[in-house]
Tab-separated table of C-alpha atoms in Angstrom:
chain	number	residue	atom	x	y	z
W	292	UNK	CA	-18.723	-3.394	16.063
W	293	UNK	CA	-16.348	-0.282	17.308
W	294	UNK	CA	-12.302	-1.329	16.318
W	295	UNK	CA	-9.416	0.429	18.275
W	296	UNK	CA	-6.170	0.624	16.428
W	297	UNK	CA	-3.307	1.830	18.618
W	298	UNK	CA	-0.270	3.175	16.749
W	299	UNK	CA	2.859	4.452	17.503
W	300	UNK	CA	5.582	6.935	15.639
W	301	UNK	CA	8.480	5.402	15.685
W	302	UNK	CA	11.589	6.005	12.997
W	303	UNK	CA	10.825	5.229	9.894
W	304	UNK	CA	11.615	1.743	8.585
W	305	UNK	CA	14.320	3.130	5.690
W	306	UNK	CA	15.809	4.870	8.104
W	307	UNK	CA	19.457	3.636	9.540
W	308	UNK	CA	19.002	4.230	13.499
W	309	UNK	CA	21.909	6.111	15.172
W	310	UNK	CA	22.793	6.237	19.245
W	311	UNK	CA	22.782	8.761	20.491
W	312	UNK	CA	26.615	10.481	21.456
W	313	UNK	CA	25.779	10.401	25.195
W	314	UNK	CA	24.345	6.451	24.625
W	315	UNK	CA	20.950	7.895	26.604
W	316	UNK	CA	19.011	6.405	22.772
W	317	UNK	CA	18.429	6.590	19.597
W	318	UNK	CA	18.320	9.302	17.851
W	319	UNK	CA	15.423	10.983	16.746
W	320	UNK	CA	15.960	14.880	16.389
W	321	UNK	CA	15.807	15.748	12.654
W	322	UNK	CA	15.262	12.142	11.806
W	323	UNK	CA	12.609	11.146	9.763
W	324	UNK	CA	9.405	9.115	12.243
W	325	UNK	CA	6.810	7.444	10.385
W	326	UNK	CA	3.826	5.347	11.258
W	327	UNK	CA	5.010	1.859	12.512
W	328	UNK	CA	4.633	-0.743	9.830
W	329	UNK	CA	3.081	-3.176	12.005
W	330	UNK	CA	0.616	-0.424	13.333
W	331	UNK	CA	0.018	0.338	9.285
W	332	UNK	CA	-1.259	-3.343	8.658
W	333	UNK	CA	-3.523	-3.642	11.603
W	334	UNK	CA	-5.230	-0.267	10.719
W	335	UNK	CA	-5.915	-1.239	7.146
W	336	UNK	CA	-7.168	-4.744	8.605
W	337	UNK	CA	-9.640	-2.752	10.912
W	338	UNK	CA	-10.707	-0.636	7.446
W	339	UNK	CA	-10.893	-3.570	5.544
W	340	UNK	CA	-13.914	-4.846	8.115
W	341	UNK	CA	-15.375	-1.482	8.428
W	342	UNK	CA	-15.749	-1.632	4.200
W	343	UNK	CA	-17.372	-5.198	4.916
W	344	UNK	CA	-20.008	-4.102	7.077
W	345	UNK	CA	-18.387	-5.928	10.439
W	346	UNK	CA	-17.274	-2.572	11.697
W	347	UNK	CA	-19.098	0.747	11.864
W	348	UNK	CA	-16.034	2.906	13.405
W	349	UNK	CA	-12.542	2.955	13.629
W	350	UNK	CA	-10.855	5.020	16.077
W	351	UNK	CA	-7.246	5.477	16.070
W	352	UNK	CA	-5.082	6.445	19.504
W	353	UNK	CA	-1.756	6.775	20.415
W	354	UNK	CA	0.307	7.639	23.747
W	355	UNK	CA	2.781	10.208	23.260
W	356	UNK	CA	3.425	13.848	23.313
W	357	UNK	CA	2.010	16.555	20.881
W	358	UNK	CA	4.525	14.943	17.830
W	359	UNK	CA	2.398	11.421	17.953
W	360	UNK	CA	-0.342	13.490	16.331
W	361	UNK	CA	1.555	13.657	12.926
W	362	UNK	CA	0.932	9.325	12.617
W	363	UNK	CA	-2.465	9.974	13.966
W	364	UNK	CA	-3.438	12.233	11.021
W	365	UNK	CA	-2.066	9.861	8.769
W	366	UNK	CA	-4.624	7.431	10.317
W	367	UNK	CA	-7.053	9.739	9.598
W	368	UNK	CA	-5.695	10.166	6.092
W	369	UNK	CA	-5.828	6.507	5.152
W	370	UNK	CA	-9.177	6.607	6.950
W	371	UNK	CA	-9.588	5.953	10.315
W	372	UNK	CA	-12.920	7.765	11.870
W	373	UNK	CA	-11.442	9.613	14.816
W	374	UNK	CA	-8.314	10.144	16.531
W	375	UNK	CA	-7.151	10.175	19.985
W	376	UNK	CA	-4.086	11.136	21.957
W	377	UNK	CA	-3.644	9.991	25.271
W	378	UNK	CA	-0.648	12.497	26.884
W	379	UNK	CA	1.965	10.745	28.348
W	380	UNK	CA	6.153	10.441	27.651
W	381	UNK	CA	6.683	9.223	23.975
W	382	UNK	CA	8.884	6.333	25.377
W	383	UNK	CA	5.977	5.164	27.824
W	384	UNK	CA	6.822	1.224	28.823
W	385	UNK	CA	4.627	-1.264	27.687
W	386	UNK	CA	2.845	-2.129	31.090
W	387	UNK	CA	1.848	1.471	31.570
W	388	UNK	CA	1.083	1.553	27.873
W	389	UNK	CA	-1.168	-1.948	28.231
W	390	UNK	CA	-3.289	0.439	31.156
W	391	UNK	CA	-3.906	3.378	29.242
W	392	UNK	CA	-5.573	1.458	26.051
W	393	UNK	CA	-7.266	-0.194	28.696
W	394	UNK	CA	-9.003	3.073	30.032
W	395	UNK	CA	-9.243	3.988	26.567
W	396	UNK	CA	-11.204	0.756	25.164
W	397	UNK	CA	-13.481	0.898	28.701
W	398	UNK	CA	-14.572	4.672	27.558
W	399	UNK	CA	-15.021	4.095	24.091
W	400	UNK	CA	-16.785	0.216	24.518
W	401	UNK	CA	-14.751	-1.548	21.576
W	402	UNK	CA	-15.590	-4.707	20.353
W	403	UNK	CA	-12.710	-5.431	19.088
W	404	UNK	CA	-8.796	-4.229	19.245
W	405	UNK	CA	-6.124	-4.524	16.376
W	406	UNK	CA	-2.702	-3.629	17.111
W	407	UNK	CA	0.950	-4.562	15.484
W	408	UNK	CA	2.577	-7.493	17.064
W	409	UNK	CA	5.268	-4.862	18.136
W	410	UNK	CA	7.174	-1.720	17.355
W	411	UNK	CA	10.154	-1.712	15.026
W	412	UNK	CA	12.147	0.543	18.033
W	413	UNK	CA	11.682	-1.537	21.109
W	414	UNK	CA	10.532	-4.583	19.522
W	415	UNK	CA	9.223	-5.862	22.937
W	416	UNK	CA	5.853	-7.249	21.876
W	417	UNK	CA	4.344	-7.110	25.288
W	418	UNK	CA	1.703	-4.317	24.688
W	419	UNK	CA	-1.235	-6.459	23.400
W	420	UNK	CA	-0.813	-9.397	25.519
W	421	UNK	CA	-0.753	-7.192	28.782
W	422	UNK	CA	-3.803	-5.286	27.451
W	423	UNK	CA	-5.849	-8.416	26.711
W	424	UNK	CA	-4.963	-9.905	30.023
W	425	UNK	CA	-5.978	-6.704	32.111
W	426	UNK	CA	-8.908	-6.740	30.077
W	427	UNK	CA	-9.942	-10.147	30.644
W	428	UNK	CA	-10.457	-10.595	27.038
W	429	UNK	CA	-9.357	-13.594	24.721
W	430	UNK	CA	-6.319	-12.520	22.497
W	431	UNK	CA	-4.170	-13.911	19.134
W	432	UNK	CA	-0.583	-12.649	18.615
W	433	UNK	CA	1.086	-12.681	15.185
W	434	UNK	CA	-2.019	-12.969	13.093
W	435	UNK	CA	-1.967	-13.403	9.467
W	436	UNK	CA	-5.186	-13.926	9.021
W	437	UNK	CA	-8.640	-13.097	10.346
W	438	UNK	CA	-11.868	-13.831	9.840
W	439	UNK	CA	-15.136	-12.146	12.209
W	440	UNK	CA	-18.307	-13.573	11.548
W	441	UNK	CA	-21.008	-14.387	14.074
W	442	UNK	CA	-19.570	-12.591	17.264
W	443	UNK	CA	-16.252	-14.274	16.680
W	444	UNK	CA	-12.715	-13.991	15.619
W	445	UNK	CA	-11.136	-16.902	13.690
W	446	UNK	CA	-7.536	-16.169	13.415
W	447	UNK	CA	-4.307	-17.970	11.621
W	448	UNK	CA	-1.335	-17.350	13.911
W	449	UNK	CA	2.175	-17.736	12.885
W	450	UNK	CA	4.380	-20.104	14.979
W	451	UNK	CA	7.722	-21.641	14.847
W	452	UNK	CA	6.117	-25.259	13.969
W	453	UNK	CA	3.718	-23.773	11.496
W	454	UNK	CA	0.384	-22.295	11.423
W	455	UNK	CA	-2.272	-22.392	14.217
W	456	UNK	CA	-5.845	-21.353	14.056
W	457	UNK	CA	-7.851	-19.967	16.977
W	458	UNK	CA	-11.157	-18.947	17.467
W	459	UNK	CA	-12.281	-16.443	20.113
W	460	UNK	CA	-16.075	-14.722	21.056
W	461	UNK	CA	-15.545	-10.741	21.023
W	462	UNK	CA	-14.457	-8.782	22.385
W	463	UNK	CA	-10.601	-9.755	21.645
W	464	UNK	CA	-7.347	-8.343	21.083
W	465	UNK	CA	-5.317	-9.124	17.902
W	466	UNK	CA	-1.614	-8.565	17.021
W	467	UNK	CA	-0.979	-8.598	13.961
W	468	UNK	CA	1.880	-9.891	11.663
W	469	UNK	CA	3.259	-8.787	8.107
W	470	UNK	CA	1.567	-11.156	6.131
W	471	UNK	CA	-1.934	-9.823	6.796
W	472	UNK	CA	-2.405	-7.928	4.359
W	473	UNK	CA	-0.722	-4.887	2.154
W	474	UNK	CA	-1.290	-1.727	3.850
W	475	UNK	CA	-3.073	1.175	1.016
W	476	UNK	CA	-1.494	4.659	0.526
W	477	UNK	CA	-3.441	7.952	1.647
W	478	UNK	CA	-4.424	9.974	-1.615
W	479	UNK	CA	-3.082	13.884	-1.402
W	480	UNK	CA	-6.783	15.364	-0.944
W	481	UNK	CA	-7.333	13.110	2.128
W	482	UNK	CA	-3.646	14.047	3.451
W	483	UNK	CA	-5.420	17.669	3.256
W	484	UNK	CA	-8.196	16.960	4.989
W	485	UNK	CA	-6.942	15.018	7.867
W	486	UNK	CA	-4.870	17.997	9.097
W	487	UNK	CA	-8.242	19.883	9.842
W	488	UNK	CA	-9.601	17.196	11.477
W	489	UNK	CA	-9.431	17.584	15.489
W	490	UNK	CA	-7.333	15.249	17.222
W	491	UNK	CA	-9.588	14.457	20.783
W	492	UNK	CA	-6.639	14.955	23.781
W	493	UNK	CA	-7.025	12.304	26.946
W	494	UNK	CA	-5.019	12.698	30.134
W	495	UNK	CA	-3.995	9.703	31.932
W	496	UNK	CA	-6.289	10.630	34.846
W	497	UNK	CA	-9.311	10.651	32.951
W	498	UNK	CA	-8.452	7.045	32.317
W	499	UNK	CA	-7.887	6.429	35.687
W	500	UNK	CA	-4.080	5.328	35.323
W	501	UNK	CA	-1.193	7.023	37.060
W	502	UNK	CA	2.024	6.584	34.424
W	503	UNK	CA	4.547	5.434	36.471
W	504	UNK	CA	7.780	3.947	34.760
W	505	UNK	CA	9.189	0.745	36.264
W	506	UNK	CA	12.169	0.366	33.605
W	507	UNK	CA	15.139	2.674	33.131
W	508	UNK	CA	17.544	2.513	30.197
W	509	UNK	CA	20.880	2.778	31.687
W	510	UNK	CA	22.608	2.851	27.884
W	511	UNK	CA	22.293	2.389	24.427
W	512	UNK	CA	25.155	1.419	22.485
W	513	UNK	CA	25.739	-0.074	18.860
W	514	UNK	CA	25.974	-3.720	18.031
W	515	UNK	CA	29.424	-4.519	17.458
W	516	UNK	CA	30.816	-4.519	13.928
W	517	UNK	CA	31.046	-8.581	12.452
W	518	UNK	CA	34.094	-9.365	10.688
W	519	UNK	CA	34.274	-9.931	7.218
W	520	UNK	CA	33.393	-13.681	6.305
W	521	UNK	CA	36.426	-15.668	4.401
W	522	UNK	CA	35.892	-18.172	1.260
W	523	UNK	CA	37.266	-21.783	1.431
W	524	UNK	CA	38.478	-23.862	-1.404
W	525	UNK	CA	36.303	-26.964	-0.451
W	526	UNK	CA	33.737	-28.694	1.484
W	527	UNK	CA	36.801	-30.408	3.367
W	528	UNK	CA	38.470	-26.753	4.499
W	529	UNK	CA	35.047	-25.869	5.207
W	530	UNK	CA	34.476	-28.638	7.768
W	531	UNK	CA	38.409	-28.058	8.750
W	532	UNK	CA	37.676	-24.508	9.568
W	533	UNK	CA	34.023	-24.999	11.472
W	534	UNK	CA	36.339	-27.953	13.723
W	535	UNK	CA	38.804	-25.433	14.250
W	536	UNK	CA	35.652	-22.647	15.665
W	537	UNK	CA	34.657	-25.448	17.862
W	538	UNK	CA	31.388	-25.097	15.837
W	539	UNK	CA	31.265	-28.856	14.884
């Protein structure tokens, strides 16, 4: 079975994002960029399935300009067998992403798609669900535990009321949560080797997709600064303040 792992290049999780001076978006120039943390977990799970003999090949894919190749090389250094870049704008909207990934999944003949439940920049949490719908495959989101056996995926999902276990026939689309695993680090020799591995380039037209943006960002602003809290002397004072603020 071949596993496809879509990955995204985002502002590093340990960097404080800054809004551009013109308010058109988040500043990414001269900012450390990294592999989306949820994508790291998806990649790690795919590698573990390959090591167990469940999968024969792990293919990492990303949509965007030439800069996204750095996260693809990270994926190769960690252990992905191949890497594919689909040429498109870096901030391609979720529906277009899903259509491109559908074309790629059909072209590659994959049996499972593992991806992060969301990217930490847009926080849309949409692409995986749209992709499953376009393919007509079973899906499970926010997966925190996964078992693959006898052509079936058994996924444990984290939901508001607790844990939900779902079983589905493969092929399927699974979006993963933080508690699924602990991603491995790439060794220095593998990082050096990954620099020489060719990355396959595909055009949207070759996947039967016309890149069309339906959503336009009108402006981005930083959230309002929160006022500092105050201390109260007793529970009685706390109740009085909550009533004054009409919170009770």
